[in-house]
Coordinates of C-alpha atoms in Angstrom, one line a residue:
M1 CA 26.3 35.3 161.5
N2 CA 24.0 32.5 162.8
L3 CA 21.2 30.8 160.9
L4 CA 18.6 33.2 162.1
A5 CA 20.6 36.2 160.9
W6 CA 21.1 34.6 157.4
L7 CA 17.4 34.0 156.8
P8 CA 16.6 37.2 154.9
F9 CA 20.1 37.5 153.4
Y10 CA 19.9 34.5 151.0
P11 CA 17.2 36.2 148.9
L12 CA 18.8 39.6 149.4
V13 CA 22.1 38.3 147.9
S14 CA 20.1 36.7 145.0
F15 CA 18.3 40.0 144.4
L16 CA 21.6 41.9 144.2
I17 CA 23.1 39.5 141.7
L18 CA 20.0 39.4 139.6
I19 CA 19.8 43.2 139.5
A20 CA 23.6 43.6 138.9
F21 CA 23.9 41.1 136.0
G22 CA 20.3 41.2 134.6
Q23 CA 20.2 40.1 131.0
R24 CA 23.6 38.4 131.1
L25 CA 22.1 35.6 133.1
S26 CA 20.4 32.7 131.4
W27 CA 16.9 31.6 132.5
T28 CA 18.4 28.5 134.2
V29 CA 21.0 30.5 136.2
A30 CA 18.5 33.2 137.1
S31 CA 15.9 30.6 138.2
L32 CA 18.4 28.6 140.3
L33 CA 19.5 31.8 142.0
S34 CA 16.0 33.2 142.8
V35 CA 14.2 30.0 143.6
G36 CA 17.2 28.4 145.3
S37 CA 17.7 31.4 147.6
I38 CA 14.1 31.2 148.8
G39 CA 14.5 27.4 149.1
L40 CA 17.5 28.0 151.4
S41 CA 15.4 30.4 153.5
A42 CA 12.6 27.8 153.7
L43 CA 14.9 25.0 154.8
S44 CA 16.6 27.4 157.3
S45 CA 13.1 28.3 158.6
M46 CA 12.2 24.6 159.2
V47 CA 15.5 24.0 161.0
L48 CA 15.1 27.1 163.1
V49 CA 11.5 26.3 164.1
S50 CA 12.5 22.8 165.1
Q51 CA 15.4 24.2 167.2
L52 CA 12.9 26.7 168.7
A53 CA 10.8 23.9 170.1
S54 CA 13.7 22.5 172.0
T55 CA 14.7 25.8 173.7
S56 CA 13.5 26.3 177.3
D57 CA 12.0 29.8 176.8
H58 CA 10.8 29.2 173.2
L59 CA 12.8 32.2 172.1
M60 CA 15.8 32.9 169.8
V61 CA 17.4 36.3 169.5
T62 CA 20.2 37.7 167.4
E63 CA 21.5 41.2 167.1
L64 CA 23.4 42.1 163.9
W65 CA 24.4 45.6 164.8
Q66 CA 23.4 48.8 166.5
W67 CA 21.4 50.8 163.9
F68 CA 21.0 54.3 165.5
S69 CA 19.8 55.9 168.7
F70 CA 16.7 58.0 169.6
T71 CA 17.1 61.0 171.8
A72 CA 14.5 63.3 173.3
P73 CA 14.5 66.1 175.9
Y74 CA 12.5 64.0 178.3
L75 CA 14.8 61.0 178.1
E76 CA 17.8 60.7 180.4
T77 CA 19.7 58.6 178.0
A78 CA 19.6 57.8 174.3
V79 CA 17.4 54.8 173.3
P80 CA 19.4 52.5 171.0
I81 CA 17.7 50.9 168.0
S82 CA 19.2 47.6 166.9
F83 CA 19.1 45.7 163.7
G84 CA 18.1 42.5 165.3
F85 CA 15.8 39.5 164.8
T86 CA 13.6 37.6 167.3
L87 CA 12.1 34.2 166.6
D88 CA 9.2 33.0 168.7
A89 CA 6.2 30.8 168.0
L90 CA 4.3 33.6 166.1
S91 CA 7.3 34.7 163.9
G92 CA 8.0 30.9 163.5
V93 CA 4.6 30.4 161.8
M94 CA 5.1 33.5 159.7
I95 CA 8.6 32.6 158.4
L96 CA 7.4 29.1 157.5
V97 CA 4.5 30.7 155.5
V98 CA 6.5 33.4 153.9
S99 CA 9.5 31.3 152.9
G100 CA 7.7 27.9 152.4
V101 CA 4.7 29.2 150.3
G102 CA 7.0 31.8 148.8
F103 CA 9.3 29.1 147.6
L104 CA 6.5 27.3 145.8
I105 CA 5.3 30.5 144.2
H106 CA 8.8 31.3 143.1
A107 CA 9.1 27.8 141.5
F108 CA 5.8 28.3 139.7
A109 CA 6.8 31.9 138.6
A110 CA 10.1 30.6 137.1
A111 CA 8.1 28.5 134.6
Y112 CA 5.2 31.0 134.2
M113 CA 7.4 34.0 133.4
K114 CA 10.0 32.2 131.3
P115 CA 9.0 33.8 128.0
D116 CA 9.1 37.4 129.5
P117 CA 12.1 39.4 128.2
H118 CA 12.5 41.0 131.7
F119 CA 12.5 37.7 133.6
T120 CA 15.5 38.4 135.8
R121 CA 14.2 41.7 136.9
F122 CA 10.9 40.1 137.8
M123 CA 12.5 37.4 139.9
A124 CA 14.7 40.0 141.5
Y125 CA 11.7 42.0 142.7
M126 CA 10.1 38.7 143.9
N127 CA 13.2 38.0 146.0
L128 CA 13.2 41.5 147.4
F129 CA 9.5 41.1 148.4
V130 CA 10.3 38.1 150.5
V131 CA 13.3 39.9 152.1
A132 CA 11.1 42.8 153.2
M133 CA 8.4 40.4 154.6
L134 CA 11.0 38.3 156.5
I135 CA 12.5 41.5 158.0
L136 CA 8.9 42.6 159.0
V137 CA 8.0 39.4 160.8
L138 CA 11.5 38.9 162.4
A139 CA 12.1 42.5 163.6
D140 CA 12.7 42.8 167.3
N141 CA 11.7 46.5 167.3
L142 CA 9.0 48.5 165.6
V143 CA 11.4 50.7 163.7
L144 CA 12.9 47.7 161.9
L145 CA 9.3 46.3 161.5
Y146 CA 8.4 49.6 159.8
L147 CA 11.4 49.2 157.4
G148 CA 10.1 45.9 156.3
W149 CA 6.6 47.3 156.2
E150 CA 7.6 50.0 153.7
G151 CA 9.8 47.5 151.8
V152 CA 6.7 45.4 151.2
G153 CA 4.8 48.5 149.9
L154 CA 7.7 49.3 147.5
C155 CA 7.9 45.8 146.1
S156 CA 4.1 45.6 145.6
F157 CA 4.3 48.8 143.6
L158 CA 7.2 47.4 141.5
L159 CA 5.4 44.1 140.8
I160 CA 1.8 45.3 140.3
G161 CA 3.1 47.7 137.7
F162 CA 5.7 45.2 136.3
W163 CA 4.0 45.4 132.8
Y164 CA 4.0 49.2 133.0
Q165 CA 3.7 49.6 129.3
D166 CA 0.0 49.2 129.8
R167 CA -1.3 52.4 131.4
N168 CA -4.0 50.5 133.5
N169 CA -1.2 48.5 135.1
M170 CA 0.7 51.6 136.0
L171 CA -2.5 53.2 137.4
A172 CA -3.2 50.1 139.5
A173 CA 0.4 50.2 141.0
R174 CA 0.1 53.9 141.8
K175 CA -3.3 53.3 143.4
A176 CA -2.0 50.6 145.6
F177 CA 1.0 52.7 146.6
I178 CA -1.1 55.8 147.5
V179 CA -3.9 54.0 149.3
T180 CA -1.5 52.0 151.5
R181 CA 0.4 55.2 152.2
V182 CA -2.7 56.4 154.1
G183 CA -2.4 53.4 156.4
D184 CA 1.3 53.7 156.7
T185 CA 1.0 57.3 157.8
S186 CA -1.4 56.2 160.5
L187 CA 1.1 53.5 161.6
A188 CA 3.9 56.1 161.8
I189 CA 1.8 58.4 164.0
G190 CA 1.0 55.4 166.3
L191 CA 4.7 54.6 166.6
F192 CA 5.5 58.3 167.4
L193 CA 2.8 58.3 170.1
L194 CA 4.1 55.0 171.5
F195 CA 7.7 56.3 171.7
N196 CA 6.5 59.6 173.2
T197 CA 4.6 57.9 176.0
L198 CA 6.6 54.7 176.6
G199 CA 10.1 55.8 175.5
D200 CA 10.7 52.4 174.0
L201 CA 10.0 50.7 170.6
T202 CA 11.3 47.2 171.4
I203 CA 8.4 44.9 170.8
A204 CA 8.9 42.6 173.7
N205 CA 9.4 45.6 176.1
V206 CA 6.2 47.4 174.8
N207 CA 4.0 44.3 175.3
A208 CA 5.5 43.7 178.8
E209 CA 5.5 47.3 180.0
A210 CA 2.2 48.5 178.6
P211 CA 0.0 46.5 181.1
L212 CA 2.2 47.8 184.0
L213 CA 1.9 51.4 182.9
W214 CA -1.7 51.6 181.8
E215 CA -5.1 50.3 182.9
V216 CA -7.7 48.8 180.6
G217 CA -9.6 51.6 178.9
D218 CA -6.9 54.3 179.4
N219 CA -6.7 57.0 176.7
A220 CA -3.1 56.4 175.7
P221 CA -3.4 52.7 174.6
Y222 CA -6.7 53.5 172.9
W223 CA -5.2 56.1 170.6
I224 CA -2.0 54.1 170.0
A225 CA -4.0 50.9 169.1
L226 CA -6.3 53.0 166.9
F227 CA -3.5 54.4 164.9
L228 CA -1.8 50.9 164.6
L229 CA -5.2 49.6 163.4
G230 CA -5.1 52.3 160.7
G231 CA -1.8 50.8 159.4
A232 CA -3.2 47.3 159.5
V233 CA -6.3 48.3 157.6
G234 CA -4.3 49.8 154.8
K235 CA -1.9 46.9 154.3
S236 CA -4.5 44.2 154.7
A237 CA -7.0 45.8 152.4
Q238 CA -9.8 46.2 154.9
L239 CA -12.6 48.8 155.1
P240 CA -12.3 51.6 154.3
L241 CA -8.9 51.2 152.5
Q242 CA -9.7 48.0 150.6
T243 CA -10.0 49.5 147.1
W244 CA -6.4 48.9 146.0
L245 CA -6.5 45.1 146.2
P246 CA -8.9 44.1 143.3
D247 CA -7.0 46.5 141.0
A248 CA -3.7 44.9 142.0
M249 CA -4.7 41.9 139.8
A250 CA -3.0 43.9 137.0
G251 CA 0.3 42.3 138.0
P252 CA 1.4 38.9 136.8
T253 CA -0.5 36.0 138.5
P254 CA 2.5 34.8 140.7
V255 CA 2.5 38.4 142.1
S256 CA -1.1 38.1 143.0
A257 CA -0.4 34.8 144.8
L258 CA 2.5 36.3 146.7
I259 CA 0.6 39.3 147.8
H260 CA -2.6 37.5 148.7
A261 CA -1.1 34.3 150.3
A262 CA 2.3 34.8 151.8
T263 CA 3.2 38.4 152.2
M264 CA 1.6 41.8 152.0
V265 CA -2.0 41.4 153.1
T266 CA -1.0 39.2 156.1
A267 CA 1.2 42.0 157.4
G268 CA -1.8 43.8 159.1
V269 CA -3.0 40.7 160.8
Y270 CA 0.5 40.0 162.0
L271 CA 0.9 43.5 163.4
I272 CA -2.3 43.3 165.5
A273 CA -1.4 39.8 166.7
R274 CA 2.2 40.9 167.5
M275 CA 1.0 44.0 169.5
N276 CA -1.7 42.1 171.4
G277 CA -0.4 43.6 174.7
L278 CA -1.5 47.0 173.6
F279 CA -4.8 46.0 172.0
I280 CA -6.0 44.1 175.0
L281 CA -5.8 47.4 176.9
A282 CA -8.1 49.0 174.4
P283 CA -11.3 46.8 174.2
E284 CA -13.1 49.5 172.2
V285 CA -10.4 49.2 169.5
M286 CA -10.7 45.4 169.5
N287 CA -14.4 45.9 168.9
Y288 CA -13.6 48.1 166.0
V289 CA -11.3 45.4 164.6
A290 CA -14.1 42.9 164.8
W291 CA -16.6 45.1 163.1
I292 CA -14.2 46.1 160.4
G293 CA -13.4 42.5 159.7
A294 CA -17.2 41.6 159.6
G295 CA -18.0 44.5 157.3
T296 CA -15.2 43.7 155.0
L297 CA -16.0 40.0 154.7
L298 CA -19.6 40.8 153.8
L299 CA -18.8 43.6 151.4
A300 CA -16.2 41.6 149.6
G301 CA -18.4 38.5 149.4
V302 CA -21.2 40.5 147.8
A303 CA -18.7 42.1 145.3
A304 CA -17.3 38.7 144.5
L305 CA -20.8 37.5 143.4
A306 CA -20.8 39.9 140.5
Q307 CA -17.3 39.6 139.2
T308 CA -16.6 38.3 135.7
D309 CA -12.8 38.1 136.0
I310 CA -11.5 34.9 137.6
K311 CA -8.7 36.7 139.4
R312 CA -10.9 39.5 140.7
V313 CA -13.2 36.8 142.3
L314 CA -10.2 35.5 144.1
A315 CA -9.1 39.0 145.1
Y316 CA -12.4 39.7 146.7
S317 CA -12.3 36.3 148.4
T318 CA -8.9 37.3 149.9
M319 CA -10.4 40.5 151.4
S320 CA -13.3 38.4 152.8
Q321 CA -10.9 35.8 154.4
I322 CA -8.7 38.5 155.8
G323 CA -11.9 39.9 157.3
Y324 CA -12.4 36.6 159.1
M325 CA -8.9 36.9 160.6
M326 CA -9.6 40.5 161.7
L327 CA -12.9 39.2 163.2
A328 CA -10.9 36.6 165.2
L329 CA -8.4 39.1 166.4
G330 CA -11.1 41.5 167.5
A331 CA -12.8 38.8 169.4
G332 CA -9.6 38.0 171.2
A333 CA -9.2 34.6 169.5
W334 CA -5.6 35.4 168.5
S335 CA -4.5 31.8 167.8
A336 CA -7.5 31.2 165.6
G337 CA -6.8 34.3 163.5
V338 CA -3.2 33.2 163.0
F339 CA -4.3 29.6 162.3
H340 CA -6.6 30.9 159.5
L341 CA -3.7 33.0 158.2
M342 CA -1.7 29.9 157.7
T343 CA -4.3 27.7 156.1
H344 CA -5.5 30.6 153.9
A345 CA -1.9 30.9 152.6
F346 CA -2.0 27.3 151.4
F347 CA -5.3 27.3 149.6
K348 CA -5.2 30.9 148.3
A349 CA -1.7 30.3 146.8
L350 CA -3.1 27.1 145.2
L351 CA -6.2 29.0 143.9
F352 CA -4.2 31.8 142.3
L353 CA -1.5 29.6 140.8
S354 CA -3.9 27.1 139.3
A355 CA -6.0 30.0 138.0
G356 CA -2.7 31.3 136.5
A357 CA -2.2 27.9 134.8
V358 CA -5.8 28.1 133.4
I359 CA -5.3 31.6 132.2
L360 CA -2.0 30.6 130.5
A361 CA -3.7 27.7 128.8
L362 CA -6.4 30.0 127.5
H363 CA -3.9 32.5 126.1
H364 CA -4.5 35.0 129.0
Q365 CA -8.2 34.9 128.9
Q366 CA -9.6 35.8 132.3
N367 CA -13.3 36.3 131.6
L368 CA -15.4 33.6 133.3
F369 CA -18.1 34.0 130.6
K370 CA -15.6 33.0 127.9
M371 CA -14.6 29.8 129.7
G372 CA -16.8 26.8 130.5
G373 CA -16.2 23.0 130.2
L374 CA -12.6 23.2 131.3
F375 CA -12.8 20.2 133.6
K376 CA -12.5 17.9 130.5
K377 CA -9.9 20.0 128.7
L378 CA -7.6 20.8 131.7
P379 CA -8.3 17.9 134.2
I380 CA -5.1 18.5 136.3
E381 CA -5.5 22.2 136.7
S382 CA -9.3 21.9 137.3
T383 CA -8.8 19.2 140.0
L384 CA -6.2 21.3 141.8
F385 CA -8.3 24.4 141.6
S386 CA -11.3 22.4 143.0
V387 CA -9.2 21.4 146.0
G388 CA -8.5 25.1 146.7
L389 CA -12.2 26.0 146.3
V390 CA -13.3 23.2 148.7
C391 CA -10.9 24.6 151.3
L392 CA -12.2 28.1 150.7
I393 CA -15.8 27.0 151.1
A394 CA -14.6 25.2 154.3
L395 CA -16.2 21.8 153.8
P396 CA -15.5 19.4 156.7
G397 CA -12.1 17.8 156.7
T398 CA -10.3 20.6 154.8
S399 CA -7.8 23.0 156.3
G400 CA -10.2 25.9 155.8
F401 CA -12.9 24.1 157.8
F402 CA -10.7 23.7 160.9
S403 CA -9.5 27.3 160.9
K404 CA -12.8 29.0 160.0
E405 CA -14.7 26.9 162.6
A406 CA -12.2 27.9 165.2
I407 CA -12.9 31.6 164.4
I408 CA -16.7 31.2 164.3
G409 CA -16.8 29.1 167.4
S410 CA -15.0 31.9 169.4
L411 CA -17.4 34.8 168.4
W412 CA -20.7 34.2 170.2
S413 CA -19.4 34.5 173.8
S414 CA -16.7 37.0 173.2
S415 CA -17.0 40.3 175.1
T416 CA -15.7 42.2 172.0
A417 CA -17.7 40.3 169.4
G418 CA -21.0 38.7 170.3
P419 CA -24.0 37.1 168.6
T420 CA -24.4 39.8 165.9
L421 CA -20.9 39.3 164.6
W422 CA -21.4 35.5 164.8
W423 CA -24.3 35.9 162.4
A424 CA -22.2 38.1 160.2
A425 CA -19.6 35.3 160.0
I426 CA -22.3 32.8 159.1
V427 CA -23.7 34.9 156.4
G428 CA -20.2 35.5 155.1
A429 CA -19.6 31.7 155.0
L430 CA -22.9 31.3 153.0
I431 CA -21.9 34.0 150.5
T432 CA -18.4 32.4 150.2
S433 CA -19.9 29.0 149.2
I434 CA -22.2 30.7 146.7
Y435 CA -19.6 32.8 144.8
S436 CA -17.2 29.8 144.9
C437 CA -19.8 27.6 143.2
R438 CA -20.7 30.3 140.7
L439 CA -17.0 30.5 139.7
F440 CA -16.6 26.8 139.5
F441 CA -19.7 26.3 137.4
L442 CA -18.8 29.1 135.0
A443 CA -15.2 28.1 134.4
F444 CA -15.1 24.3 134.7
L445 CA -18.6 22.9 134.1
G446 CA -21.2 23.3 131.4
A447 CA -20.7 23.9 127.7
S448 CA -17.4 25.3 126.5
R449 CA -17.3 28.9 125.5
V450 CA -13.6 29.0 124.8
E451 CA -12.9 30.9 121.6
S452 CA -9.4 29.6 120.9
A453 CA -7.5 26.3 121.2
V454 CA -6.6 25.3 124.8
E455 CA -2.9 25.0 125.3
Q456 CA -1.8 22.1 127.5
N457 CA 0.6 22.8 130.3
N458 CA 3.9 20.9 129.9
S459 CA 5.8 22.4 132.8
N460 CA 6.6 19.9 135.6
L461 CA 7.8 22.8 137.8
M462 CA 4.3 24.3 137.7
V463 CA 2.5 21.0 138.4
M464 CA 5.0 20.2 141.3
A465 CA 4.3 23.5 143.0
L466 CA 0.5 23.2 142.6
S467 CA 0.6 19.6 143.9
V468 CA 2.5 20.4 147.0
L469 CA 0.1 23.3 147.7
A470 CA -2.9 21.0 147.2
V471 CA -1.5 18.5 149.8
L472 CA -0.8 21.4 152.2
S473 CA -4.4 22.7 151.6
I474 CA -5.9 19.4 152.5
V475 CA -3.7 18.4 155.5
G476 CA -2.9 22.0 156.7
G477 CA -5.7 21.8 159.3
F478 CA -3.9 19.0 161.1
I479 CA -0.6 20.9 161.6
P480 CA -0.3 21.5 165.3
L481 CA 0.0 25.2 166.2
D482 CA 0.9 26.1 169.7
L483 CA 1.0 29.9 170.2
T484 CA 0.3 29.9 173.9
T485 CA 3.8 31.2 174.7
V486 CA 3.2 34.3 172.6
L487 CA -0.5 35.0 172.4
P488 CA -3.1 35.1 175.2
S489 CA -5.5 32.1 175.3
H490 CA -9.2 32.7 174.4
A491 CA -11.8 31.1 176.7
T492 CA -15.1 30.2 175.3
N493 CA -18.1 30.0 177.6
V494 CA -20.0 27.0 176.1
S495 CA -22.7 27.0 178.7
T496 CA -24.1 30.3 177.4
E497 CA -24.2 29.2 173.8
P498 CA -27.2 27.7 172.0
I499 CA -26.9 24.0 171.1
W500 CA -27.6 24.7 167.4
L501 CA -24.6 27.0 167.1
H502 CA -22.0 24.6 165.8
P503 CA -24.3 22.4 163.7
L504 CA -25.6 25.5 161.9
A505 CA -22.0 26.7 161.3
I506 CA -21.0 23.3 159.8
A507 CA -24.2 23.1 157.7
T508 CA -23.9 26.6 156.2
P509 CA -21.5 25.8 153.4
F510 CA -23.7 22.9 152.3
I511 CA -26.7 25.2 152.2
G512 CA -24.8 27.5 149.9
V513 CA -23.7 24.7 147.6
A514 CA -27.2 23.3 147.4
F515 CA -28.6 26.8 146.7
S516 CA -26.0 27.4 144.0
W517 CA -26.6 24.0 142.4
F518 CA -30.2 25.1 141.5
Y519 CA -29.8 28.8 141.2
F520 CA -26.9 28.6 138.8
K521 CA -28.3 25.7 136.8
E522 CA -27.8 27.5 133.6
Y523 CA -24.1 28.0 134.2
R524 CA -23.5 24.2 134.5
S525 CA -25.8 23.2 131.7
K526 CA -24.0 21.0 129.1
A527 CA -26.4 22.2 126.4
P528 CA -24.8 25.1 124.4
V529 CA -26.2 28.3 125.7
N530 CA -25.3 31.9 125.0
L531 CA -24.4 33.2 128.5
I532 CA -24.3 36.9 128.7
E533 CA -22.7 38.9 131.5
P534 CA -25.3 40.6 133.7
T535 CA -25.4 44.3 132.9
S536 CA -28.0 45.6 135.4
K537 CA -27.1 48.6 137.5
W538 CA -27.0 46.5 140.6
S539 CA -24.5 44.1 138.9
E540 CA -22.3 47.0 137.8
F541 CA -22.5 48.5 141.2
C542 CA -21.3 45.3 142.9
R543 CA -18.7 44.6 140.2
K544 CA -17.1 48.0 141.0
G545 CA -16.7 47.1 144.6
L546 CA -20.0 48.6 145.8
G547 CA -19.1 52.1 144.6
F548 CA -16.2 52.9 146.9
D549 CA -14.0 54.1 144.0
G550 CA -16.7 56.5 142.8
L551 CA -17.3 57.7 146.4
Y552 CA -13.6 58.5 147.0
Q553 CA -13.3 60.1 143.5
T554 CA -16.2 62.4 144.4
L555 CA -15.2 63.2 148.0
L556 CA -11.4 63.2 147.8
V557 CA -9.8 63.1 144.4
N558 CA -12.0 65.7 142.6
P559 CA -11.9 68.3 145.4
F560 CA -8.1 67.8 145.7
C561 CA -7.6 68.2 141.9
F562 CA -9.9 71.3 141.9
I563 CA -7.9 72.9 144.7
A564 CA -4.6 72.0 143.1
N565 CA -5.8 73.6 139.8
L566 CA -6.8 76.8 141.7
N567 CA -3.4 76.9 143.5
R568 CA -1.4 76.1 140.4
K569 CA 0.3 79.6 140.6
D570 CA 1.0 79.6 144.3
I571 CA 4.0 81.4 145.7
F572 CA 6.1 78.3 146.1
D573 CA 5.6 77.4 142.4
Q574 CA 6.5 81.0 141.5
L575 CA 9.7 80.9 143.6
L576 CA 10.8 77.7 141.8
M577 CA 9.9 79.2 138.4
F578 CA 12.0 82.3 139.3
F579 CA 15.0 80.1 140.0
A580 CA 14.4 78.4 136.6
W581 CA 14.1 81.7 134.8
Y582 CA 17.2 83.1 136.5
S583 CA 19.3 80.0 135.7
K584 CA 18.2 80.2 132.0
L585 CA 19.0 84.0 131.9
C586 CA 22.5 83.3 133.2
H587 CA 22.9 80.4 130.8
D588 CA 21.9 82.5 127.8
A589 CA 24.2 85.4 128.9
L590 CA 27.2 83.1 129.3
S591 CA 26.4 81.1 126.2
G592 CA 26.4 84.4 124.2
L593 CA 29.9 85.2 125.4
Q594 CA 31.2 81.8 124.2
N595 CA 31.0 82.7 120.5
G596 CA 34.6 81.6 119.5
Q597 CA 35.8 85.1 118.6
A598 CA 39.2 86.1 120.1
R599 CA 38.4 89.7 120.5
W600 CA 35.5 88.9 122.8
F601 CA 37.7 86.7 124.9
A602 CA 40.4 89.4 125.1
A603 CA 37.8 92.0 126.0
S604 CA 36.4 89.8 128.7
I605 CA 39.8 89.1 130.2
G606 CA 40.6 92.9 130.1
L607 CA 37.3 93.8 131.8
A608 CA 37.8 91.1 134.4
A609 CA 41.3 92.4 135.1
L610 CA 40.1 96.0 135.4
F611 CA 37.3 94.8 137.8
L612 CA 39.7 92.9 140.0
V613 CA 42.2 95.9 140.1
G614 CA 39.4 98.2 141.0
V615 CA 38.2 96.0 143.8
F616 CA 41.8 95.7 145.1
L617 CA 42.4 99.5 145.0
L618 CA 39.1 100.3 146.7

C-alpha cells in the first residue's frame, strides 16, 4: 500500500493492539502506541500534502479494493463501490487538521488521563475516532464517507460516556447518539435519492455530472441538498439539532477538544463543502444553510452568556463558530468557511486543553464562580488560555481575525446571504467578545474564590501540546490556503458595499471588550466579594440552551413515552412473550424428566421406541 492508503491504518493498528492487550500494557507503551500512531499519520499527511502541490492535477487517488456493487432494475450494469481514498486540496486541509491537531490532543490526553485505571481503553477509542474521521474526509465515494460518518458517531458515544459509572454521563452519551441519528437518517435518505436519480455515488462524478443533468432550481437537487443538510445539521450541532453538544461536556476534556476542534462537529461543514456541486444547484437550500448558521451563532452566543461551567461556555462558543462556517458556506464563500474551520481547530483545541489543565489544577472544579484570580496562581495555563480567547474574539492579527473577517466580508453582497445576515454576523461577533471577557474575568482576574489548594501542573507533555497550539493559533491566519482547484471562487461586489462595512466589523470586538470591562466590573474586582450565580428565570432559561430541551421533551419525548406505554401489550410483544412462555414450558417439561431415576429413563426409551415403531408401521 502507498502512503495515502496507510494514513488511517496507523491509528487503526494501534487501536487493535490497545484493545487486544489492554491492561497488560504499561502507560509508557500504551502512550507510545496511541500518540505515536497519530504522529505517524500527521507526518504522512504533511508529506502527502507537499507531494500534492507538485502534481499537475492536484489530485492523488488510491483504491484498496472493490467493496461491493449496487444493482437496481433501472441500471444496465451493477455500480461498483470501492474502498478508495482521494486526496485533493480540501481533504488535504482536513487530514492536516485531523491528524495534526489530533496528535497534540493525544499527547495532552496521555498525561491528562494517566491516573485513570482504563487508560488504554480510552486511548484506543481516541485512536478509533481519528481513524473514522480520516476515512470520512478521504473517502472517494459517499458510501465510504457514510461509513466514516457513522464511525465518528459511535466513537463519540463511547468517549462521551467513558465514565459511564455516573448516570449523567451515560445519559449525555445516549442523547448525543440519538440526536445525531436523526441527522444521519436524513443523510441516508439523501444518498438514496441521489443514487436513485444519478445512479452513482462517487463524489467526483456526482459533482461533475449534477450540473450537466440538472438546472439551477430543479426539484431533484433541491431535495437531495436539503436531506444532506439535515445530516450536516445533526453532526455539526446546528439548529434544530444542537442540543447534544453542551451535554457532551460530560466526557473527559481531551474528548471535548477532539470533538470540537478536529473531528466530529467539522464533519457537517466538510460534507456541504465537499458536495458544493449539488448545493450550487439549490440556491434556496444555500439560503437555508446561511440562516441556520446565523440563527445558531446568535442562539449559542446568548446561551454562553449565562453559563457557569467553563466547559459549557466553550461548547456554546463552538456551536457559534460552526454557525459562522455554515453562514460562509450558505453565502457561497466556500474557502472562507474551510479557512475558519482550520483556524478554529487551532484555537478551540487550545482553549479546551488549557481549560482542562485549569480544571485539573483545581481538582476537577469547573464552576466559574468558584475560580477567580487564577492568573497569578497558574500563569502558564492562564496565558495560553488568553491566547485562545483573543483568537476567539478575533482581535486583529490573530488567526481568528483573518478567517472571521473573510466570512463577514463575503456576506453583504452575496445573493444567498445579504445585509440582514451580515448584521447577524456582527451581532454574533459582539456577543462572542462579551461572553469571552465574562469568562476571562470570572476565572482569571479578580479575587480568588478557590476553595482548595491549587495543584501546579508538572507535565511537560501537556505544556508542549498547549504551546504548539498557541503558536498555531497566532500564526494560523498566515497559512496559505489555496482551494481554487476544488471549491468555486466567491466574488465580492465591493462597489455596492457601504464604506463603513469593514471598519465596523473590525471595531466590533473592541466594542464588546470595552462594554465588558465596565459591565463586568464586579467580576474583575480584586476586593473580596461574594459573587453569586444569577438565578433569575431569564438566566436559567438561557443556561438551559433557551429551552430547547424542554420543548423537545414536551413535543416529542413525552408523547412518544405515552404512546409506548399505551402500546406496551401490542401484538408483537405478545408474540415474543408467547415464544418465551413456550420455551419455558418445554424447559420445565424436559427438566422434569431428567430426575436421575433409572425407571424414568427406561420408560422414556420404551415409549420412544413404541412411538417410532408405530410411525414406521403406519
